[in-house]
Coordinates of N, CA and C in Angstrom, one line a residue:
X8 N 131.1 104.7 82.3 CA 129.7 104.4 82.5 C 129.3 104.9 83.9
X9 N 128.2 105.6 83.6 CA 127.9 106.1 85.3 C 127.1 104.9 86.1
X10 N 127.3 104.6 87.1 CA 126.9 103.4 88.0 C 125.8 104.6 89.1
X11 N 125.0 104.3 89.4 CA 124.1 105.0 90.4 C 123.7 103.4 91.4
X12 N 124.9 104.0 92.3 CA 124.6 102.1 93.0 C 124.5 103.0 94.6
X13 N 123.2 101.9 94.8 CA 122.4 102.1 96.0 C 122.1 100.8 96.9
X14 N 123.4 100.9 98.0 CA 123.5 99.7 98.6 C 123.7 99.9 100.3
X15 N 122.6 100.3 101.1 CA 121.3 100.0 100.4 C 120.8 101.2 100.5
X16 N 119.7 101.8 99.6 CA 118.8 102.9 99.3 C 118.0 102.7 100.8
X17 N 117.8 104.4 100.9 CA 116.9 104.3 102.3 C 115.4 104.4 101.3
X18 N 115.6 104.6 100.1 CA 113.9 104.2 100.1 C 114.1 103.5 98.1
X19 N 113.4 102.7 98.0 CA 112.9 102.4 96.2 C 111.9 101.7 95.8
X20 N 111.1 102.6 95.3 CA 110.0 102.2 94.7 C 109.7 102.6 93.4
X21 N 108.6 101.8 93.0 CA 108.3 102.2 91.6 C 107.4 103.1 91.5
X22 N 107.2 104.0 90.7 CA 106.0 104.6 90.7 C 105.2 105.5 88.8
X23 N 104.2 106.0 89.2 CA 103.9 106.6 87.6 C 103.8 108.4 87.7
X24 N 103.9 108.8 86.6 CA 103.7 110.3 86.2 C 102.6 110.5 85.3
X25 N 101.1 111.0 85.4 CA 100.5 110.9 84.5 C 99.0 110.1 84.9
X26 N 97.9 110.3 83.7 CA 97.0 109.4 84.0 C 96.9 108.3 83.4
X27 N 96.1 106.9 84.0 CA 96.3 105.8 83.5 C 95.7 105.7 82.3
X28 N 96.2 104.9 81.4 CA 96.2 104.8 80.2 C 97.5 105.9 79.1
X29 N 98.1 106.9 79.7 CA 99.1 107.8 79.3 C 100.2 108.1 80.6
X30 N 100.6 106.9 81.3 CA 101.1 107.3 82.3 C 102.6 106.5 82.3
X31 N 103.5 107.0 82.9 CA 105.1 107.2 82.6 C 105.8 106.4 83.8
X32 N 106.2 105.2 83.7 CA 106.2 104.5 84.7 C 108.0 104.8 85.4
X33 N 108.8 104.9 86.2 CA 110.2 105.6 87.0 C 109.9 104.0 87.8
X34 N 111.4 104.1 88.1 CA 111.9 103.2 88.9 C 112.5 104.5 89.8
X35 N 112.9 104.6 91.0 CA 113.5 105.4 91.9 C 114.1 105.2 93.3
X36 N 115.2 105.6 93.5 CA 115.8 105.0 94.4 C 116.6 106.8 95.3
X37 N 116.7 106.6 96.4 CA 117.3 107.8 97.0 C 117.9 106.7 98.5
X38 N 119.2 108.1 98.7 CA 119.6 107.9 99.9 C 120.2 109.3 100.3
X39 N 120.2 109.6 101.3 CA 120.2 110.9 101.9 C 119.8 111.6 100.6
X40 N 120.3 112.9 100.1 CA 119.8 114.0 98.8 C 120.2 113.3 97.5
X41 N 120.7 112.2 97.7 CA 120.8 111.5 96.1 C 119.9 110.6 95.9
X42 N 119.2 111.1 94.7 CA 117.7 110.5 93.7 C 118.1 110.5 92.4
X43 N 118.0 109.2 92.5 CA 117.8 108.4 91.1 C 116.7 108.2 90.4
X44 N 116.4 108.8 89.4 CA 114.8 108.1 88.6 C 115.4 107.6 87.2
X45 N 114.6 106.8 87.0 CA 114.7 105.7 85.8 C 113.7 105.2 85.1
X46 N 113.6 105.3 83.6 CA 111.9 105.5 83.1 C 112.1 104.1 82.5
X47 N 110.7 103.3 82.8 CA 110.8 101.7 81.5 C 108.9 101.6 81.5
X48 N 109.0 100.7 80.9 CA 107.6 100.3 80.3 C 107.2 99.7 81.6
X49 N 105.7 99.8 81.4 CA 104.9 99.2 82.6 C 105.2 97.7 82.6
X50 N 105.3 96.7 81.5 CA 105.5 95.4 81.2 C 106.7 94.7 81.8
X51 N 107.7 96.4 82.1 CA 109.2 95.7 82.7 C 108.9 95.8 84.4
X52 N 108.0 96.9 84.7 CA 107.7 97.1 86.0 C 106.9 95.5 86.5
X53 N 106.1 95.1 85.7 CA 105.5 94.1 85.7 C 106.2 92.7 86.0
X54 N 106.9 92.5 85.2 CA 107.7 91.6 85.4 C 109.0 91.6 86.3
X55 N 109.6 92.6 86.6 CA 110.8 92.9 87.8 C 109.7 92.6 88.9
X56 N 109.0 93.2 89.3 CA 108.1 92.9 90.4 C 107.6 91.4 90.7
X57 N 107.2 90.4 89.7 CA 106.6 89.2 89.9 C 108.3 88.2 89.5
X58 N 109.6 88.8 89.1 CA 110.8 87.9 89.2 C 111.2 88.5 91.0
X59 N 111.4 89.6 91.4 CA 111.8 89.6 92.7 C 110.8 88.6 93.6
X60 N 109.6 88.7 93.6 CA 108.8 87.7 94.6 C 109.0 86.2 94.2
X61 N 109.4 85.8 92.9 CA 109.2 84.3 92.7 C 110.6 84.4 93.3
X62 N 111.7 85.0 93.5 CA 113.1 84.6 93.8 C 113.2 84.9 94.9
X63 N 112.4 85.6 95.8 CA 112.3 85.6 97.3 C 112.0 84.1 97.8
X64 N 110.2 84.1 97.2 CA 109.8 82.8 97.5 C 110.7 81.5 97.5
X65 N 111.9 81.3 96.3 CA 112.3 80.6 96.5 C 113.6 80.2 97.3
X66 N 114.1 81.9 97.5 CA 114.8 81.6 98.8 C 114.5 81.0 100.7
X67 N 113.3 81.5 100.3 CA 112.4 81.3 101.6 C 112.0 79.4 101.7
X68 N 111.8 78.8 100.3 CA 111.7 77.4 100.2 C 112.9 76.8 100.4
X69 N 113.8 77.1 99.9 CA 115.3 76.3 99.9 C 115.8 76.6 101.2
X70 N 115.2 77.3 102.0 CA 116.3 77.9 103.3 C 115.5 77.3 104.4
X71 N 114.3 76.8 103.9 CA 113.0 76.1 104.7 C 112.5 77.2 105.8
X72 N 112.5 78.0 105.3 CA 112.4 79.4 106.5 C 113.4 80.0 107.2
X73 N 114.5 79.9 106.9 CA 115.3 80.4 107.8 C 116.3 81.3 107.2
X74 N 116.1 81.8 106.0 CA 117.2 83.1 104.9 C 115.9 84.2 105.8
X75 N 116.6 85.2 105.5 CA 115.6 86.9 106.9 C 115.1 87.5 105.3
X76 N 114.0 86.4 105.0 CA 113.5 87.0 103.7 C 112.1 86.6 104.8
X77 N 110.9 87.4 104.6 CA 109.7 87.2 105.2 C 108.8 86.6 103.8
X78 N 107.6 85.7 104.5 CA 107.2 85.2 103.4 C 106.1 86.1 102.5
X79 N 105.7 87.1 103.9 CA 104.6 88.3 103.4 C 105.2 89.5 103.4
X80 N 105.1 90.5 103.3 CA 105.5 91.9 103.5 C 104.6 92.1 105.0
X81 N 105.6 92.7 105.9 CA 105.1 93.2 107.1 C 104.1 94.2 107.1
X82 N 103.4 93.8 108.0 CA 102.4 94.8 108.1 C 102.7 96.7 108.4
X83 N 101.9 97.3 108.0 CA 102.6 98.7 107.9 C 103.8 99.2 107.4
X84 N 104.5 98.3 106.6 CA 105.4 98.4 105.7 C 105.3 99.2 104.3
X85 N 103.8 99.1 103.8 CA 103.6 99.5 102.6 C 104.3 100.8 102.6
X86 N 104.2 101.7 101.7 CA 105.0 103.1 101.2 C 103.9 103.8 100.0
X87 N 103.7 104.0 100.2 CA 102.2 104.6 99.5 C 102.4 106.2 98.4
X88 N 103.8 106.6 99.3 CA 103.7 108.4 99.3 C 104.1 108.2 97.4
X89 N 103.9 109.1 96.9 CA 104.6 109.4 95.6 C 105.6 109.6 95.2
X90 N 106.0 109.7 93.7 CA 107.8 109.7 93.4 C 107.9 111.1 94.1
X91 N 109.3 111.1 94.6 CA 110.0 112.1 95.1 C 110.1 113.0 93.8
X92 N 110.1 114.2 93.9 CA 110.4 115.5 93.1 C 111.6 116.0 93.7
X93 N 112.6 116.9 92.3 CA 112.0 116.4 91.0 C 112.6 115.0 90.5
X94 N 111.5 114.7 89.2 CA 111.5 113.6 88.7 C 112.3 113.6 87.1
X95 N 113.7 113.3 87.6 CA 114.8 113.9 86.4 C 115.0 112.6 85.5
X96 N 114.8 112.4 84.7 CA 114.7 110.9 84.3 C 116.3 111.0 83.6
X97 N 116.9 110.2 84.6 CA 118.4 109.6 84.3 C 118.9 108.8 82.6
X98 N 117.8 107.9 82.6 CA 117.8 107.0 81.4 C 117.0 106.2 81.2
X99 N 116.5 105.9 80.6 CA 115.6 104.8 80.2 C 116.1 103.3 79.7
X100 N 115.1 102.6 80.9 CA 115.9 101.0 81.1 C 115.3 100.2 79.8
X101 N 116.7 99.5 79.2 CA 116.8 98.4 78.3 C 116.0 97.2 79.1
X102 N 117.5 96.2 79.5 CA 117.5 95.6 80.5 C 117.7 95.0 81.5
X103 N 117.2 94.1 82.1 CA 117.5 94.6 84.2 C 118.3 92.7 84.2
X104 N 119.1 93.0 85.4 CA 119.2 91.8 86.0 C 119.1 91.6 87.4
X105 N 119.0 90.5 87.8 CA 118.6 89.8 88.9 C 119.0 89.1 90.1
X106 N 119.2 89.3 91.0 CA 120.2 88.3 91.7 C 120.0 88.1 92.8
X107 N 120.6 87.0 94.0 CA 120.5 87.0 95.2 C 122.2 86.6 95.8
X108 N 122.5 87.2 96.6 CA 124.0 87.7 97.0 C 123.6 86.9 98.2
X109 N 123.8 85.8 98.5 CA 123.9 84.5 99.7 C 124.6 85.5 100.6
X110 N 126.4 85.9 100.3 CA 127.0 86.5 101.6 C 126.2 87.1 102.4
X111 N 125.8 88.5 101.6 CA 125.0 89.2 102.0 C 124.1 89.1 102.4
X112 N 123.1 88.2 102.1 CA 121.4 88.1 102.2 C 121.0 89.5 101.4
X113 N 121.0 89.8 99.9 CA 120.3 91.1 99.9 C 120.2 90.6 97.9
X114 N 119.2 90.8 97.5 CA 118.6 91.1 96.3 C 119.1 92.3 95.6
X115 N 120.0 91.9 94.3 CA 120.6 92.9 93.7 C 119.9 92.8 92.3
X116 N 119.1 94.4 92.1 CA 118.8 94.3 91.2 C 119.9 95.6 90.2
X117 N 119.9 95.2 88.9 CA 120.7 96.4 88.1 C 119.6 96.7 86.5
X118 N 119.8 97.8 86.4 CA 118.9 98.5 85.2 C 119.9 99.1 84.6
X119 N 119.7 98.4 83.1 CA 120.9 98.9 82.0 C 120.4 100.0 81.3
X120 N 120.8 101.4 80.6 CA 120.4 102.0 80.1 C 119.9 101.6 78.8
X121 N 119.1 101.5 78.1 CA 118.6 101.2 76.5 C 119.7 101.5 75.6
X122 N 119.6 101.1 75.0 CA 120.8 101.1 73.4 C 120.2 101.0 72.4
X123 N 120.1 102.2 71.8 CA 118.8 101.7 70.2 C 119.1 101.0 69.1
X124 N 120.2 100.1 69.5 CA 120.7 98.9 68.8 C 120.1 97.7 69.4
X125 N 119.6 97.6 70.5 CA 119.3 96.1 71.6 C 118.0 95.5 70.6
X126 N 117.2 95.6 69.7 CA 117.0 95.0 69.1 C 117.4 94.1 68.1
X127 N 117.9 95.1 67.3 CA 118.8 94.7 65.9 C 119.8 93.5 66.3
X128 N 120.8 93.7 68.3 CA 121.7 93.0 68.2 C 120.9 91.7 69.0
X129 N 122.1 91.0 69.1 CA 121.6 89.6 70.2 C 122.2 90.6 71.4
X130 N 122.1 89.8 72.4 CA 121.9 90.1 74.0 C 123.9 90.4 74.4
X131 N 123.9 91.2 74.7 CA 125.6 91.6 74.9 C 125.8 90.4 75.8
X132 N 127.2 90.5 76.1 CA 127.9 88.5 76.8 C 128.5 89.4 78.2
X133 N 129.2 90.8 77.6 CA 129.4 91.6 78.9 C 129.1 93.3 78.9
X134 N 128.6 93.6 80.0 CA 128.0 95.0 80.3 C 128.7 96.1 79.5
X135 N 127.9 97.1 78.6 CA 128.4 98.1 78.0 C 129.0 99.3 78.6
X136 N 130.4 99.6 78.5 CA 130.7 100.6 79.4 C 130.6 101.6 79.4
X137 N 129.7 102.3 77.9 CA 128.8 103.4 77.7 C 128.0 103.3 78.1
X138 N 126.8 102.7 78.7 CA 126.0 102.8 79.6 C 125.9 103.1 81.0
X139 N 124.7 103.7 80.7 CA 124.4 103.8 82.5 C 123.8 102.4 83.4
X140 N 124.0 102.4 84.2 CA 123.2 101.4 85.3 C 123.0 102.2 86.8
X141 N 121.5 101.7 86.9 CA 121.0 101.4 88.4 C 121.2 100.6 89.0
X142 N 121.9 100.2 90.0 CA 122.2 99.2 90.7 C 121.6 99.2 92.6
X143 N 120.7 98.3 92.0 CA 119.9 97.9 94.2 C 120.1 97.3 94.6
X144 N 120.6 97.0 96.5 CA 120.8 96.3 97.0 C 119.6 96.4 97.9
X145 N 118.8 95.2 98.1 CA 117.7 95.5 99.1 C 117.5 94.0 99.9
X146 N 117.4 94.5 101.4 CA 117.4 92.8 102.2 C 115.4 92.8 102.1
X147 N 115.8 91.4 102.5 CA 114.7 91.0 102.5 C 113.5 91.4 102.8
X148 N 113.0 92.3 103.5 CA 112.1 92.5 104.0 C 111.7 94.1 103.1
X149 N 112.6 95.0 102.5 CA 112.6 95.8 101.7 C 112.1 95.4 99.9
X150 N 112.5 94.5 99.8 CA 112.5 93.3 98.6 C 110.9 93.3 98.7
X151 N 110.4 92.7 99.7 CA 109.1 92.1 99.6 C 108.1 93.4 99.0
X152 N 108.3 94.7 99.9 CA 107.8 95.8 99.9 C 107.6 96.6 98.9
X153 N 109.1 95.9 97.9 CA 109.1 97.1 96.8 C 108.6 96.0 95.5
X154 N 108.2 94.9 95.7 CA 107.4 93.6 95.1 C 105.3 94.3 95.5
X155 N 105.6 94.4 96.6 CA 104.0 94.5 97.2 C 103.6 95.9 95.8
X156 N 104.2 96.8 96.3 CA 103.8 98.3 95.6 C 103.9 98.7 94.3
X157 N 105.1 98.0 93.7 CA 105.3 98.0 92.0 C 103.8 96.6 91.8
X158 N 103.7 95.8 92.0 CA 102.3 95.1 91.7 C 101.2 95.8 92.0
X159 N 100.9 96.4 93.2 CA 99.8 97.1 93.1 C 99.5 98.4 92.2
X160 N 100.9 98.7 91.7 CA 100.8 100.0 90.7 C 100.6 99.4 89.5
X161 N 100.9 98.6 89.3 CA 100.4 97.8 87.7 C 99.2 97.2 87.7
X162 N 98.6 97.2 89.0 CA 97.3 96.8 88.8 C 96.2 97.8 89.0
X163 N 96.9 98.8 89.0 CA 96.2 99.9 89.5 C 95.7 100.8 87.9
X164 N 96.1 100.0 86.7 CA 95.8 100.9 85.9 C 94.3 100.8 85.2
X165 N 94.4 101.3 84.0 CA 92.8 101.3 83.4 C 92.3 99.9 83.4
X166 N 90.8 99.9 84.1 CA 89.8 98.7 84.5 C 89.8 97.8 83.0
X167 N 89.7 96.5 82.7 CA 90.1 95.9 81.6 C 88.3 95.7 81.0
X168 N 88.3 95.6 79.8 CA 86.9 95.4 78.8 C 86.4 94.1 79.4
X169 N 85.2 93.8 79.9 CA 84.6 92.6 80.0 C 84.6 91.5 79.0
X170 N 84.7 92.0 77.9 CA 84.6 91.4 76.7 C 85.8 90.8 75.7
X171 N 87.1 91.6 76.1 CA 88.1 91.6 75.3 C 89.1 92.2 76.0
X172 N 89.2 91.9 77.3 CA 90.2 92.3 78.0 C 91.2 93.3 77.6
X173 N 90.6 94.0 76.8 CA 91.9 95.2 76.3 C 91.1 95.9 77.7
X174 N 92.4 97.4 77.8 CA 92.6 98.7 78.5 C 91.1 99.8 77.9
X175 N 90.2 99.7 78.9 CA 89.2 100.7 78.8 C 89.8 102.2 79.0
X176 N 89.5 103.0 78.5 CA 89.5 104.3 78.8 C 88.4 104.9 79.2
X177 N 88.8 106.3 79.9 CA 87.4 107.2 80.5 C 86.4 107.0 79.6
X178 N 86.3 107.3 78.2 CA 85.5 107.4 77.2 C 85.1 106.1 76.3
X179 N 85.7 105.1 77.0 CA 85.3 103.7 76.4 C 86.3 103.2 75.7
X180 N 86.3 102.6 74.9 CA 86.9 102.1 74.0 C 86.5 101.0 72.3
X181 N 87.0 101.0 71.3 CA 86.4 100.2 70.3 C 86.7 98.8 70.4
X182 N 86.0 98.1 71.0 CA 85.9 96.6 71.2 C 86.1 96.0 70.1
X183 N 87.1 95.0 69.9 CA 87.3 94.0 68.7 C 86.4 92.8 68.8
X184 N 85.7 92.7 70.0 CA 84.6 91.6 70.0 C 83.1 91.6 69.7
X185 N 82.8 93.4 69.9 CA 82.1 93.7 69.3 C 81.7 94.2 68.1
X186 N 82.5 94.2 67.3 CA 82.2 94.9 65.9 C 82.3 95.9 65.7
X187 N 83.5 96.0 66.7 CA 84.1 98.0 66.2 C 83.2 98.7 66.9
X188 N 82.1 98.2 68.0 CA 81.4 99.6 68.6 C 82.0 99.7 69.6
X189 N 81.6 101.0 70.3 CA 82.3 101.7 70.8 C 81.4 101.1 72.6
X190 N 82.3 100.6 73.8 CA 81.8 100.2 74.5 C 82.6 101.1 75.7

C-alpha cells in the first residue's frame, strides 16, 4: 500500500478545479518537490474541516488553554494561493480518520483510498493493505488554518435558492417550491 505521509507538510490545504456547481474538490499536501493530490466530495471536505475544529476546540477546553492549539487561526495565516500544479490525482478518498497524538501535540489526519466495495461491505476492523493513504501531521496552529480555508471553500460555492435552499446556478434553477419554474 503506498503511504504518502507528511509529517509535517510544509503546506495542506484543500482546494477545487473547475466552476462552482461542476467543481472537483483535492485534498493536497507538499513538502519540498513532493505533492500529493487527493480527490473527495465537497461533503467530505465539509465535514473533515468542521471534525478538525470541533477536536481542536476540544483540546483547547480540556487543556483549559494550555495544549499550543490557538483558539482562532492567527492573523495573516490564511493561504489563499491555489492547488499547486500539476494537479495528479493520486486517488480518490473513501474514508478519513482523525486523531490527536497528545506526545506530540499534532492532529493526524489519514485519507483511505475508495474501494468500490465500501458500500456493499460494513466498515473494515483493519486498514486495507491494497490501498493507498494520505497521512497529515499538522500542530496546532497549521490545523486551525487548514479548518479556516477548507470551510471558506465550501462556502464559497453556488449562492443557495431563497426559497428551497437547493444550489442556484448562473442560469437559475427549477425550484421544487415553486412549481417547477424556473427561478
Amino acid at each position: 500500500m503506498p503511504v504518502h505521509d507528511y509529517d509535517p507538510p510544509e503546506r495542506f490545504v484543500a482546494g477545487t478545479v473547475g466552476e462552482p456547481g461542476s467543481r472537483t474538490f483535492f485534498l493536497q499536501a507538499r513538502s519540498g518537490t513532493r505533492l500529493t493530490s487527493v480527490a473527495l466530495e465537497k461533503a467530505q471536505v465539509s465535514a473533515l474541516a468542521e471534525r478538525v475544529g470541533e477536536l481542536l476546540d476540544e483540546i483547547v477546553r480540556r487543556s483549559g488553554g494550555q495544549a499550543p492549539v490557538p483558539a482562532l487561526p492567527a492573523a495573516g495565516t490564511e493561504d489563499t494561493a491555489p492547488l499547486e500544479v500539476p494537479i495528479d490525482e493520486e486517488f480518490r478518498v473513501g474514508t478519513m480518520s482523525l486523531a490527536w497524538d497528545g506526545e506530540r501535540e499534532v492532529v493526524v489526519i489519514e485519507c483511505f483510498e475508495v474501494d468500490d466495495g465500501d458500500a456493499e461491505e460494513e466498515l473494515p476492523t483493519e486498514p486495507d493493505p491494497t490501498r493507498s493513504v494520505l497521512r497529515v501531521s499538522l500542530d496546532g496552529p497549521a490545523a486551525r488554518a487548514f479548518t479556516q480555508r477548507a470551510l471558506s471553500l465550501v462556502a464559497a460555492g453556488r449562492p443557495p435558492c431563497p426559497f428551497c435552499t437547493g444550489p442556484l446556478d448562473a442560469s437559475g434553477h427549477i425550484c421544487p417550491r415553486a412549481n417547477g419554474y424556473r427561478r
